[in-house]
Coordinates of C-alpha atoms in Angstrom, one line a residue:
M925 CA -89.4 -1.1 16.2
M926 CA -90.4 2.6 15.4
S927 CA -91.3 3.5 11.7
P928 CA -89.1 6.3 10.3
L929 CA -92.1 8.8 10.7
Q930 CA -91.9 8.2 14.5
A931 CA -88.0 8.0 14.7
Q932 CA -87.2 10.6 12.4
P933 CA -90.3 13.0 11.8
S934 CA -88.2 15.9 10.6
R935 CA -86.1 14.0 8.1
M936 CA -89.2 12.4 6.8
A937 CA -91.0 15.7 6.3
R938 CA -87.8 16.5 4.2
E939 CA -88.0 13.5 2.2
V940 CA -91.5 14.3 1.1
R941 CA -90.7 17.8 0.0
L942 CA -87.7 16.5 -1.9
L943 CA -89.7 14.0 -3.8
Q944 CA -92.4 16.5 -4.6
A945 CA -89.7 18.8 -5.9
L946 CA -88.6 16.1 -8.3
S947 CA -91.4 17.0 -10.9
S948 CA -89.7 20.2 -11.6
E949 CA -86.4 18.1 -12.5
I950 CA -87.8 15.1 -14.1
H951 CA -91.0 16.4 -15.9
S952 CA -92.6 12.9 -16.5
F953 CA -92.2 12.3 -12.7
K954 CA -95.5 12.0 -10.6
L955 CA -96.0 11.1 -7.0
N956 CA -99.0 8.9 -6.8
G957 CA -99.4 8.6 -2.9
W958 CA -98.2 6.8 0.3
S959 CA -98.7 3.6 1.9
K960 CA -96.9 0.7 3.7
T961 CA -95.6 -2.7 2.7
G962 CA -96.7 -5.8 4.4
T963 CA -93.8 -5.8 6.7
G964 CA -94.7 -2.3 7.8
D965 CA -92.1 -0.3 5.9
L966 CA -93.2 3.2 4.6
C967 CA -93.4 3.5 0.9
A968 CA -94.1 5.9 -1.9
Y969 CA -95.7 5.0 -5.1
F970 CA -94.5 7.0 -8.2
Q971 CA -94.0 6.7 -11.9
F972 CA -91.9 8.3 -14.7
G973 CA -91.4 7.9 -18.3
V974 CA -88.6 6.2 -20.1
G975 CA -88.8 6.5 -23.9
N976 CA -92.2 5.3 -25.0
W977 CA -93.0 3.4 -21.8
V978 CA -93.8 4.4 -18.1
F979 CA -91.9 3.0 -15.2
D980 CA -94.5 2.3 -12.4
G981 CA -92.4 2.2 -9.2
V982 CA -92.2 1.9 -5.4
L983 CA -89.7 3.8 -3.2
V984 CA -89.3 1.9 0.0
Y985 CA -88.1 3.4 3.3
P986 CA -87.2 0.5 5.6
S987 CA -87.9 1.0 9.5
L988 CA -84.1 1.7 10.0
F989 CA -83.8 4.4 7.5
P990 CA -81.8 6.7 6.9
D991 CA -79.1 4.5 8.8
V992 CA -79.9 1.8 6.0
P993 CA -80.7 2.6 2.4
A994 CA -84.1 3.3 0.7
F995 CA -84.7 1.3 -2.3
V996 CA -86.7 1.1 -5.7
R997 CA -88.7 -1.8 -7.0
P998 CA -91.3 -2.2 -9.6
R999 CA -94.9 -1.8 -8.5
H1000 CA -95.3 -5.4 -9.3
A1001 CA -92.4 -7.2 -7.6
K1002 CA -92.0 -10.0 -9.9
T1003 CA -91.6 -7.5 -13.1
R1004 CA -88.4 -7.7 -14.9
L1005 CA -87.8 -4.3 -16.5
S1006 CA -83.9 -4.2 -16.2
R1007 CA -81.0 -6.4 -16.6
H1008 CA -79.8 -4.7 -13.3
Q1009 CA -82.4 -6.1 -10.9
F1010 CA -82.0 -8.4 -7.9
G1011 CA -84.0 -11.6 -7.9
G1012 CA -87.0 -12.1 -5.7
G1013 CA -88.6 -8.6 -5.3
G1014 CA -86.9 -7.0 -8.4
V1015 CA -85.1 -4.3 -6.5
L1016 CA -83.1 -2.1 -8.9
C1017 CA -79.3 -2.2 -8.3
L1018 CA -78.4 1.6 -8.4
E1019 CA -75.6 4.0 -7.5
Y1020 CA -76.5 3.7 -3.6
G1021 CA -76.8 0.7 -2.0
P1022 CA -75.8 -1.3 1.5
D1023 CA -72.1 -1.2 0.4
N1024 CA -71.8 2.7 -0.1
W1025 CA -74.9 4.2 1.9
V1026 CA -74.5 7.3 4.2
S1027 CA -77.4 8.6 6.0
A1028 CA -77.1 12.0 3.9
F1029 CA -78.4 10.3 0.7
T1030 CA -82.1 10.7 0.2
G1031 CA -85.0 8.9 -1.2
A1032 CA -85.1 11.4 -4.1
D1033 CA -81.4 10.5 -4.7
V1034 CA -82.4 6.9 -5.2
V1035 CA -85.4 7.9 -7.4
R1036 CA -83.1 10.1 -9.6
S1037 CA -80.5 7.3 -9.8
A1038 CA -83.4 4.7 -11.1
Y1039 CA -84.4 7.2 -13.6
K1040 CA -80.8 7.6 -15.0
L1041 CA -80.2 4.0 -14.9
L1042 CA -83.4 3.1 -16.9
W1043 CA -82.8 5.8 -19.4
S1044 CA -78.9 4.7 -19.8
E1045 CA -79.9 1.2 -20.3
L1046 CA -82.5 2.0 -22.8
I1047 CA -79.9 3.7 -24.9
S1048 CA -77.5 1.0 -24.3
N1049 CA -79.9 -1.7 -25.5
A1050 CA -80.4 0.5 -28.8
S1051 CA -76.7 0.5 -29.5
P1052 CA -75.6 -2.3 -31.8
R1053 CA -72.7 -3.0 -29.5
R1054 CA -75.1 -3.2 -26.4
L1055 CA -72.8 -1.1 -24.3
K1056 CA -73.0 -1.4 -20.5
A1057 CA -75.1 0.9 -18.8
P1058 CA -72.7 3.4 -17.3
L1059 CA -74.9 3.8 -14.1
S1060 CA -74.9 0.4 -13.1
R1061 CA -72.9 -1.2 -10.3
H1062 CA -74.9 -4.5 -10.8
E1063 CA -72.3 -7.4 -10.4
Q1064 CA -73.8 -10.4 -9.0
S1065 CA -71.9 -13.3 -7.7
A1066 CA -72.8 -16.9 -8.8
A1067 CA -74.5 -17.5 -5.7
Q1068 CA -76.8 -14.2 -6.1
E1069 CA -77.6 -15.3 -9.6
A1070 CA -78.8 -18.7 -8.2
R1071 CA -80.7 -17.4 -5.3
F1072 CA -84.1 -17.9 -6.7
E1073 CA -83.3 -20.5 -9.0
P1074 CA -84.6 -23.8 -7.6
Y1075 CA -83.2 -26.1 -10.4
R1076 CA -79.5 -26.2 -10.8
F1077 CA -77.0 -27.9 -12.7
V1078 CA -73.4 -28.2 -11.6
L1079 CA -70.5 -28.0 -14.2
T1080 CA -67.1 -29.0 -12.7
T1081 CA -63.8 -28.9 -14.2
G1082 CA -63.6 -32.6 -14.9
F1083 CA -67.0 -32.5 -16.6
Q1084 CA -65.9 -29.9 -18.8
E1085 CA -62.8 -32.0 -19.7
L1086 CA -64.8 -34.7 -20.7
L1087 CA -67.0 -32.5 -22.8
R1088 CA -63.7 -31.3 -24.7
A1089 CA -62.9 -35.1 -25.2
R1090 CA -66.5 -35.6 -26.7
A1091 CA -66.4 -32.7 -29.3
T1092 CA -67.9 -35.1 -32.1
P1093 CA -71.5 -34.4 -32.7
G1094 CA -73.6 -37.4 -31.4
L1095 CA -75.8 -38.7 -28.5
Y1096 CA -74.0 -40.1 -25.2
P1097 CA -75.6 -41.5 -22.2
L1098 CA -75.0 -39.3 -19.2
N1099 CA -75.3 -40.5 -15.5
I1100 CA -76.8 -37.8 -13.0
R1101 CA -76.9 -37.6 -9.3
L1102 CA -80.0 -35.6 -8.2
S1103 CA -80.2 -33.9 -4.6
S1104 CA -82.9 -32.2 -3.1
L1105 CA -82.7 -29.7 0.0
D1106 CA -85.3 -27.3 1.0
G1107 CA -87.0 -26.9 -2.4
V1108 CA -83.8 -26.8 -4.3
R1109 CA -82.9 -29.6 -6.7
V1110 CA -79.3 -29.9 -7.6
A1111 CA -78.2 -32.0 -10.6
V1112 CA -74.5 -33.3 -10.8
P1113 CA -73.1 -35.3 -13.8
T1114 CA -71.1 -38.1 -12.8
C1115 CA -70.2 -39.9 -16.1
I1116 CA -70.7 -39.6 -19.8
G1117 CA -71.0 -42.8 -21.8
D1118 CA -69.1 -45.9 -20.2
A1119 CA -68.9 -45.2 -16.6
S1120 CA -65.8 -47.4 -16.2
K1121 CA -63.8 -45.2 -18.5
L1122 CA -65.6 -41.5 -18.4
Q1123 CA -66.1 -41.0 -15.0
V1124 CA -66.2 -37.2 -14.0
A1125 CA -62.7 -37.2 -12.1
D1126 CA -63.7 -34.5 -9.3
V1127 CA -67.2 -35.8 -8.6
P1128 CA -67.7 -38.7 -6.4
A1129 CA -69.4 -41.8 -7.8
S1130 CA -71.0 -43.0 -4.7
G1131 CA -72.0 -42.0 -1.2
W1132 CA -74.1 -39.2 -1.9
P1133 CA -76.5 -38.5 1.0
S1134 CA -80.4 -38.5 0.0
A1135 CA -79.4 -38.6 -3.7
C1136 CA -81.0 -40.5 -6.5
A1137 CA -79.6 -41.7 -9.8
Q1138 CA -81.2 -40.1 -12.9
V1139 CA -80.9 -41.2 -16.5
G1140 CA -79.8 -38.7 -19.1
W1141 CA -78.3 -37.9 -22.4
L1142 CA -75.8 -35.4 -23.7
A1143 CA -76.6 -34.3 -27.2
I1144 CA -73.6 -32.6 -28.9
V1145 CA -74.9 -30.5 -32.0
Q1146 CA -73.2 -29.0 -34.8
G1147 CA -73.4 -25.2 -35.5
E1148 CA -75.5 -23.2 -33.2
A1149 CA -76.9 -24.7 -30.0
L1150 CA -79.9 -23.5 -28.2
H1151 CA -80.0 -19.7 -28.0
L1152 CA -81.5 -17.8 -24.8
G1153 CA -85.3 -18.0 -24.7
D1154 CA -87.9 -20.4 -23.4
F1155 CA -88.1 -23.9 -25.0
N1156 CA -91.2 -26.3 -24.8
L1157 CA -90.5 -30.1 -25.3
Q1158 CA -91.6 -30.2 -28.9
A1159 CA -89.2 -27.2 -29.9
L1160 CA -86.6 -29.2 -28.2
K1161 CA -87.3 -32.3 -30.0
T1162 CA -87.4 -30.4 -33.2
R1163 CA -84.0 -28.6 -32.8
L1164 CA -82.4 -32.2 -31.9
G1165 CA -84.1 -34.0 -34.8
E1166 CA -82.3 -37.5 -35.1
L1167 CA -80.4 -36.9 -31.9
W1168 CA -83.6 -37.0 -29.8
P1169 CA -83.0 -40.1 -27.6
I1170 CA -86.4 -41.5 -26.8
G1171 CA -88.9 -42.9 -29.3
A1172 CA -92.7 -42.4 -29.1
N1173 CA -93.2 -45.9 -27.7
D1174 CA -90.4 -45.9 -25.2
A1175 CA -91.1 -46.9 -21.8
N1176 CA -88.6 -44.5 -20.3
L1177 CA -91.3 -41.7 -21.2
A1178 CA -92.9 -42.7 -17.7
H1179 CA -89.8 -41.5 -15.9
E1180 CA -87.9 -38.4 -15.4
Y1181 CA -84.9 -37.9 -17.5
F1182 CA -82.3 -35.2 -18.4
I1183 CA -81.5 -33.8 -21.8
V1184 CA -78.0 -31.9 -21.9
V1185 CA -77.4 -30.0 -25.1
H1186 CA -73.8 -28.8 -25.9
S1187 CA -72.3 -27.1 -28.9
P1188 CA -68.4 -26.6 -28.7
T1189 CA -69.0 -22.8 -29.6
H1190 CA -72.2 -22.2 -27.5
K1191 CA -73.4 -22.3 -23.9
L1192 CA -74.4 -25.6 -22.6
R1193 CA -78.1 -26.0 -21.5
A1194 CA -79.6 -28.6 -19.4
F1195 CA -83.4 -29.7 -19.2
Q1196 CA -85.2 -32.3 -17.3
V1197 CA -88.5 -33.9 -18.7
D1198 CA -90.8 -35.2 -16.1
A1199 CA -93.4 -38.0 -16.6
S1200 CA -96.0 -35.5 -17.8
E1201 CA -93.7 -34.3 -20.4
R1202 CA -93.1 -31.0 -18.9
L1203 CA -89.6 -29.3 -19.6
T1204 CA -87.8 -27.6 -17.0
E1205 CA -84.7 -25.8 -17.7
Y1206 CA -81.9 -25.9 -15.1
H1207 CA -79.7 -23.1 -13.9
L1208 CA -76.1 -23.7 -14.8
L1209 CA -73.6 -23.4 -11.8
D1210 CA -70.2 -23.2 -13.7
F1211 CA -67.4 -24.0 -11.0
S1212 CA -65.0 -25.1 -14.0
N1213 CA -63.1 -21.9 -13.9
D1214 CA -61.9 -22.3 -10.3
K1215 CA -58.3 -22.5 -10.6
G1216 CA -57.6 -23.8 -7.2
G1217 CA -54.7 -22.5 -5.3
R1218 CA -56.7 -22.8 -2.0
L1219 CA -53.9 -24.9 -0.4
P1220 CA -50.3 -24.0 0.6
D1221 CA -47.8 -25.0 -1.9
N1222 CA -45.8 -26.9 1.0
F1223 CA -48.8 -29.3 1.2
R1224 CA -48.1 -30.8 -2.0
P1225 CA -46.3 -33.8 -0.5
L1226 CA -49.5 -34.7 1.1
A1227 CA -50.9 -36.0 -2.3
D1228 CA -48.4 -39.0 -2.1
A1229 CA -48.8 -39.6 1.6
H1230 CA -50.4 -42.7 3.0
V1231 CA -51.9 -41.9 6.5
A1232 CA -53.1 -44.4 9.0
I1233 CA -55.7 -43.2 11.5
V1234 CA -56.4 -45.6 14.4
G1235 CA -59.6 -44.3 16.1
A1236 CA -62.6 -43.3 13.9
G1237 CA -64.3 -41.5 16.9
S1238 CA -64.8 -37.8 17.6
L1239 CA -61.1 -37.0 17.5
G1240 CA -59.9 -39.4 14.5
G1241 CA -62.8 -38.7 12.4
K1242 CA -62.5 -34.9 12.5
I1243 CA -58.6 -35.4 11.8
A1244 CA -59.2 -37.8 9.0
V1245 CA -61.7 -35.4 7.0
S1246 CA -59.4 -32.4 7.7
M1247 CA -56.6 -34.1 6.1
A1248 CA -58.4 -35.2 3.2
R1249 CA -59.4 -31.6 2.8
A1250 CA -55.6 -30.8 3.0
G1251 CA -54.7 -33.0 0.0
V1252 CA -54.1 -36.4 1.5
R1253 CA -55.5 -38.9 -0.9
K1254 CA -54.8 -42.6 0.9
F1255 CA -55.9 -43.5 4.1
T1256 CA -56.0 -46.6 6.3
L1257 CA -58.7 -46.3 8.9
V1258 CA -58.9 -48.6 12.0
D1259 CA -61.6 -48.7 14.5
E1260 CA -64.1 -51.6 15.7
D1261 CA -66.8 -49.2 17.1
I1262 CA -70.5 -48.7 15.7
L1263 CA -71.9 -45.0 15.7
G1264 CA -74.6 -44.7 18.3
P1265 CA -77.0 -41.7 18.9
E1266 CA -75.1 -40.8 21.9
N1267 CA -71.9 -40.4 19.8
L1268 CA -73.4 -37.3 18.1
V1269 CA -72.7 -35.0 20.8
R1270 CA -68.9 -35.1 19.6
N1271 CA -68.7 -37.1 16.4
A1272 CA -68.5 -35.3 13.1
L1273 CA -70.9 -38.0 11.7
D1274 CA -74.5 -37.7 11.8
W1275 CA -77.9 -39.6 12.2
R1276 CA -77.3 -40.9 8.6
S1277 CA -74.5 -42.9 9.9
V1278 CA -76.0 -44.2 13.2
G1279 CA -75.9 -48.0 13.2
F1280 CA -73.1 -48.3 10.7
N1281 CA -69.3 -48.9 11.5
K1282 CA -67.5 -45.9 12.1
V1283 CA -64.8 -46.5 9.8
D1284 CA -67.5 -47.2 6.9
A1285 CA -69.2 -44.0 7.5
L1286 CA -66.0 -42.1 7.8
K1287 CA -64.6 -43.6 4.3
R1288 CA -68.0 -42.3 2.9
D1289 CA -67.4 -39.0 4.1
I1290 CA -63.7 -38.8 3.0
E1291 CA -64.7 -40.1 -0.5
L1292 CA -67.4 -37.1 -0.6
V1293 CA -65.0 -34.7 0.4
A1294 CA -62.0 -36.0 -1.9
P1295 CA -63.3 -37.8 -5.1
G1296 CA -60.7 -40.5 -6.0
A1297 CA -59.4 -40.8 -2.5
M1298 CA -58.3 -44.5 -1.8
V1299 CA -59.6 -45.4 1.8
E1300 CA -58.9 -49.1 3.3
V1301 CA -60.8 -49.8 6.4
T1302 CA -60.3 -52.3 9.0
Q1303 CA -62.9 -53.1 11.7
L1304 CA -60.4 -54.1 14.6
N1305 CA -59.7 -53.0 18.2
I1306 CA -55.9 -52.7 18.5
G1307 CA -54.6 -53.9 21.7
A1308 CA -57.6 -56.0 22.5
Q1309 CA -58.4 -59.8 22.0
E1310 CA -58.4 -60.1 18.2
N1311 CA -57.7 -62.6 15.7
P1312 CA -53.7 -62.8 15.7
G1313 CA -54.1 -63.5 11.9
V1314 CA -55.8 -60.0 11.2
M1315 CA -53.8 -58.2 13.3
A1316 CA -50.7 -59.3 11.6
R1317 CA -52.0 -58.4 8.3
L1318 CA -52.8 -55.0 9.5
N1319 CA -49.4 -54.7 10.9
D1320 CA -48.1 -55.4 7.4
A1321 CA -50.5 -52.6 5.9
L1322 CA -49.4 -50.2 8.7
I1323 CA -45.7 -50.3 7.7
E1324 CA -46.2 -49.1 4.4
C1325 CA -47.8 -46.1 5.7
S1326 CA -46.2 -42.6 5.8
L1327 CA -47.5 -41.5 9.3
V1328 CA -49.7 -43.3 11.8
I1329 CA -52.0 -41.1 14.0
D1330 CA -53.3 -42.7 17.4
A1331 CA -56.7 -40.9 18.2
T1332 CA -57.7 -43.8 20.6
A1333 CA -56.5 -42.3 23.8
N1334 CA -56.2 -46.2 24.7
P1335 CA -52.6 -47.0 26.3
R1336 CA -52.8 -50.7 24.9
A1337 CA -53.3 -49.3 21.4
F1338 CA -50.5 -46.8 21.9
L1339 CA -48.2 -49.6 23.1
T1340 CA -48.8 -51.7 20.0
L1341 CA -48.7 -48.6 17.6
S1342 CA -45.5 -47.2 19.1
A1343 CA -43.7 -50.8 18.9
L1344 CA -44.7 -51.0 15.3
C1345 CA -43.6 -47.5 14.3
K1346 CA -40.3 -47.9 16.2
S1347 CA -39.6 -51.1 14.3
A1348 CA -40.8 -49.8 10.8
K1349 CA -39.1 -46.3 11.4
L1350 CA -42.3 -44.7 10.9
P1351 CA -43.5 -41.2 12.3
M1352 CA -46.2 -41.3 14.7
V1353 CA -48.6 -38.5 16.1
W1354 CA -51.1 -38.9 19.0
G1355 CA -53.1 -36.9 21.5
E1356 CA -56.0 -37.0 23.9
V1357 CA -58.4 -34.6 25.6
F1358 CA -58.2 -34.2 29.3
A1359 CA -61.3 -35.5 31.2
G1360 CA -63.5 -32.4 31.8
G1361 CA -62.3 -30.8 28.5
F1362 CA -60.0 -28.4 30.1
G1363 CA -57.2 -29.1 28.0
S1364 CA -55.3 -31.7 26.1
Q1365 CA -52.0 -33.0 25.2
M1366 CA -50.4 -33.9 22.0
A1367 CA -47.3 -35.5 21.0
R1368 CA -45.2 -36.8 17.7
S1369 CA -42.3 -39.2 17.1
R1370 CA -40.2 -38.6 14.1
P1371 CA -37.6 -41.3 13.3
G1372 CA -34.1 -39.8 13.8
L1373 CA -35.3 -36.5 15.1
D1374 CA -37.6 -36.9 17.9
G1375 CA -36.9 -40.3 19.5
D1376 CA -39.4 -43.3 19.5
A1377 CA -43.0 -42.8 20.9
A1378 CA -42.6 -44.8 23.9
T1379 CA -39.8 -42.9 25.1
I1380 CA -41.3 -39.5 24.4
R1381 CA -44.5 -40.7 26.3
A1382 CA -42.2 -41.5 29.3
C1383 CA -40.7 -38.0 29.0
I1384 CA -44.1 -36.7 29.2
H1385 CA -45.0 -38.7 32.1
T1386 CA -41.8 -37.6 34.0
Y1387 CA -42.7 -33.8 33.2
L1388 CA -46.4 -34.4 34.5
A1389 CA -45.1 -36.1 37.6
Q1390 CA -43.5 -32.8 38.7
L1391 CA -46.7 -30.8 38.4
E1392 CA -49.5 -30.7 40.9
P1393 CA -52.2 -33.4 40.5
V1394 CA -55.3 -32.5 38.3
P1395 CA -58.1 -31.6 40.5
G1396 CA -60.6 -34.1 40.4
Q1397 CA -59.0 -36.6 38.2
E1398 CA -59.6 -39.5 40.6
A1399 CA -63.4 -38.9 39.8
Q1400 CA -63.2 -39.0 36.0
D1401 CA -65.6 -41.5 34.1
A1402 CA -64.7 -44.3 32.3
L1403 CA -64.8 -42.4 29.1
R1404 CA -62.5 -39.8 30.2
Y1405 CA -64.8 -36.9 29.1
A1406 CA -66.1 -35.8 32.4
M1407 CA -64.8 -35.5 36.0
D1408 CA -66.1 -34.0 39.4
V1409 CA -64.1 -31.1 40.7
A1410 CA -65.5 -29.7 44.0
G1411 CA -68.9 -31.1 43.2
Q1412 CA -69.2 -29.6 39.8
V1413 CA -69.0 -32.0 37.0
L1414 CA -66.9 -30.8 34.0
V1415 CA -67.8 -32.4 30.8
G1416 CA -65.5 -32.3 27.5
S1417 CA -67.4 -31.0 24.5
D1418 CA -67.3 -31.1 20.8
A1419 CA -65.5 -27.9 20.8
D1420 CA -62.9 -29.2 23.0
V1421 CA -62.2 -32.4 20.8
S1422 CA -62.4 -30.2 17.8
A1423 CA -59.6 -27.9 19.0
L1424 CA -57.3 -30.8 19.5
A1425 CA -58.3 -32.3 16.3
A1426 CA -57.4 -29.1 14.4
S1427 CA -54.0 -28.9 16.3
M1428 CA -53.3 -32.5 15.6
T1429 CA -53.8 -32.1 12.0
Q1430 CA -51.5 -29.2 11.7
F1431 CA -49.0 -31.4 13.9
A1432 CA -49.5 -34.2 11.3
I1433 CA -49.3 -32.0 8.3
D1434 CA -46.1 -30.5 9.7
T1435 CA -44.6 -33.9 10.2
L1436 CA -45.2 -35.2 6.5
C1437 CA -44.2 -31.9 4.9
A1438 CA -41.7 -30.1 6.9
G1439 CA -39.0 -32.5 7.5
K1440 CA -36.1 -31.1 9.7
Q1441 CA -37.7 -27.5 9.3
S1442 CA -40.6 -28.1 11.6
E1443 CA -42.6 -25.1 12.9
Y1444 CA -42.9 -27.1 16.3
P1445 CA -39.6 -27.0 18.2
V1446 CA -40.4 -29.6 20.5
A1447 CA -42.2 -33.1 20.4
A1448 CA -45.0 -32.6 22.8
Y1449 CA -47.5 -30.0 24.0
L1450 CA -50.0 -29.4 26.8
M1451 CA -52.9 -27.2 25.3
G1452 CA -55.4 -25.5 27.7
Y1453 CA -58.8 -24.5 26.7
R1454 CA -59.8 -23.1 30.3
K1455 CA -57.9 -21.4 33.2
F1456 CA -57.5 -24.5 35.1
W1457 CA -54.7 -26.6 36.7
E1458 CA -51.3 -25.4 35.0
F1459 CA -53.1 -23.2 32.4
K1460 CA -53.0 -19.8 33.5
Q1461 CA -55.4 -18.5 30.9
P1462 CA -57.5 -20.1 28.0
F1463 CA -55.4 -21.3 25.1
D1464 CA -52.3 -21.4 27.3
T1465 CA -49.9 -23.7 25.6
I1466 CA -47.0 -25.5 27.5
P1467 CA -44.2 -27.1 25.5
I1468 CA -42.5 -30.3 26.9
D1469 CA -38.9 -30.8 26.4
C1470 CA -38.4 -34.5 25.1
S1471 CA -34.9 -34.0 23.7
A1472 CA -33.8 -36.9 26.2
A1473 CA -35.8 -39.3 24.2
L1474 CA -33.4 -38.9 21.2
C1475 CA -30.3 -39.5 23.4
T1476 CA -31.6 -43.0 24.6
P1477 CA -28.9 -45.3 23.2
E1478 CA -30.0 -48.4 21.3
K1479 CA -29.1 -51.7 23.0
V1480 CA -27.1 -54.0 20.5
Q1481 CA -26.8 -57.6 21.5
L1482 CA -24.2 -59.9 19.9
L1483 CA -25.3 -63.5 18.9
C1484 CA -23.5 -66.3 20.1
P1485 CA -22.7 -69.2 17.8
E1486 CA -25.6 -71.6 18.7
D1487 CA -28.0 -68.5 18.2
A1488 CA -26.5 -67.8 14.9
R1489 CA -26.9 -71.4 13.6
I1490 CA -30.7 -71.2 14.5
L1491 CA -31.3 -68.2 12.8
E1492 CA -29.6 -69.7 9.6
V1493 CA -32.1 -72.4 9.6
L1494 CA -35.0 -69.9 10.1
Q1495 CA -33.7 -67.8 7.3
S1496 CA -33.4 -70.7 5.1
A1497 CA -36.9 -71.6 5.8
M1498 CA -38.1 -68.1 5.1
E1499 CA -36.4 -68.4 1.7
G1500 CA -37.8 -71.6 0.8
G1501 CA -34.5 -73.6 1.3
P1502 CA -34.3 -77.4 2.0
N1503 CA -33.9 -77.1 5.9
V1504 CA -37.4 -77.0 6.8
A1505 CA -40.4 -79.1 5.4
A1506 CA -42.8 -77.0 3.2
D1507 CA -45.9 -75.4 5.3
T1508 CA -49.0 -77.3 4.3
A1509 CA -51.3 -75.6 6.7
N1510 CA -54.2 -73.5 5.4

């Protein structure tokens, strides 16, 4: 890429003249020469006086100048001279930056802005009220403030609530989960004191990937806590006095531990002590002011819903986690399969779950997304040869649910679930991606509103029978993800499965929350992801009228007298009556 000297020679000659002219405006300004940075950007070295000290700065012209802004930093990049500097290279936050830059601005404008900022900040610091520097636009997000902080301590709303409940000065055990990623260490407090009573409600207690537990103590002190400034270990021990948790001969000194110091009237500070007694302070990431409001008000019924998801593969796994994010806090997961490496092309799980049962790994992911969620798992293949006793217990559990989602694309599983939902009058949602990934279908059954699931599926089959056959459907593989069309193999991708998972999640949420006011006017849809078969273009959606399913009359059979007497005997047995001997089988 060309430098500004090559791309904008006239402009850069003007930049030099304007900088040289600054000495007549700023009497202490001095241009000390030109060079280039390690990345090849042109830079000018300069200095000017600010009170009784001299700012030694660098004006940098990036290669895309004047379309991108020039900027000023101290000559020694790590020098902190102002409250209005970005981390890393110490670049000053001035009147001109990437968010408001226009090519008419010049390097001289940037230097002039730096001069005004540093002078106004000097005056502001001298004021007893420490007025904000009027020329500063420096407002950093929490992420910007933490960008160059490799040690971070997370404060959640649940942790702050426990702090308020522990306002009495004293020393309390503290459990910490410590995770590391790419040189950054993040500490998350999970409970204060007795873990069984003071668990941090909005932090998962287990299931952390690549995390380890750390011992720690919370010291709540009276009066003023620790003011800003560096602390060494001895100063911290002196400040805490009798609250210091470890004796001189304590074996725990050989391990890392945390000391979190809190005063009800001052900012909390978190320190870690390593085996060599080095003290490291952690930067606070305060998420406790997040007021929520990230979910629609009409999602509120999800908090009381109990959702059963049969099939924890690429489709069911995505739906489950998405519904947990939407607010569902009670799940029953059913799947017999184990995650293998070949599943990773479509499954939301990763290598940390390979070799584990999919339902167990999915339970962990749900609990990490939604702390406090209740997740029951069953390793079972519905519709296959399974223990009838286990299947009966699962059926009893499923009829207690608010919604059943069939994500198996297995006809035998569908028949079992549809019969159960019809009997228990439960809503049901199901769907599958077509072989080749060119589209999908999804459907629902709501008692009294749509008809039963088996009848709705019959309506779908009747509709499909009227269409042209899907090209290549006879050559689809056993897993239904691939098929051969005119010698070209089409394979359904993770994006195709994810598209259906998103639609089915919305369908399921609507089923639970909307009642009769559904946003989906029909019970079944075909959704296209490519221009193929009946789909005229990508994202073409074809509604299927299944209203006939609701009109199917229920057949009522009257009992003959003999059958009525037999049923009376059975009913008496169910109620523990005298007509049948007690069951003594195990």
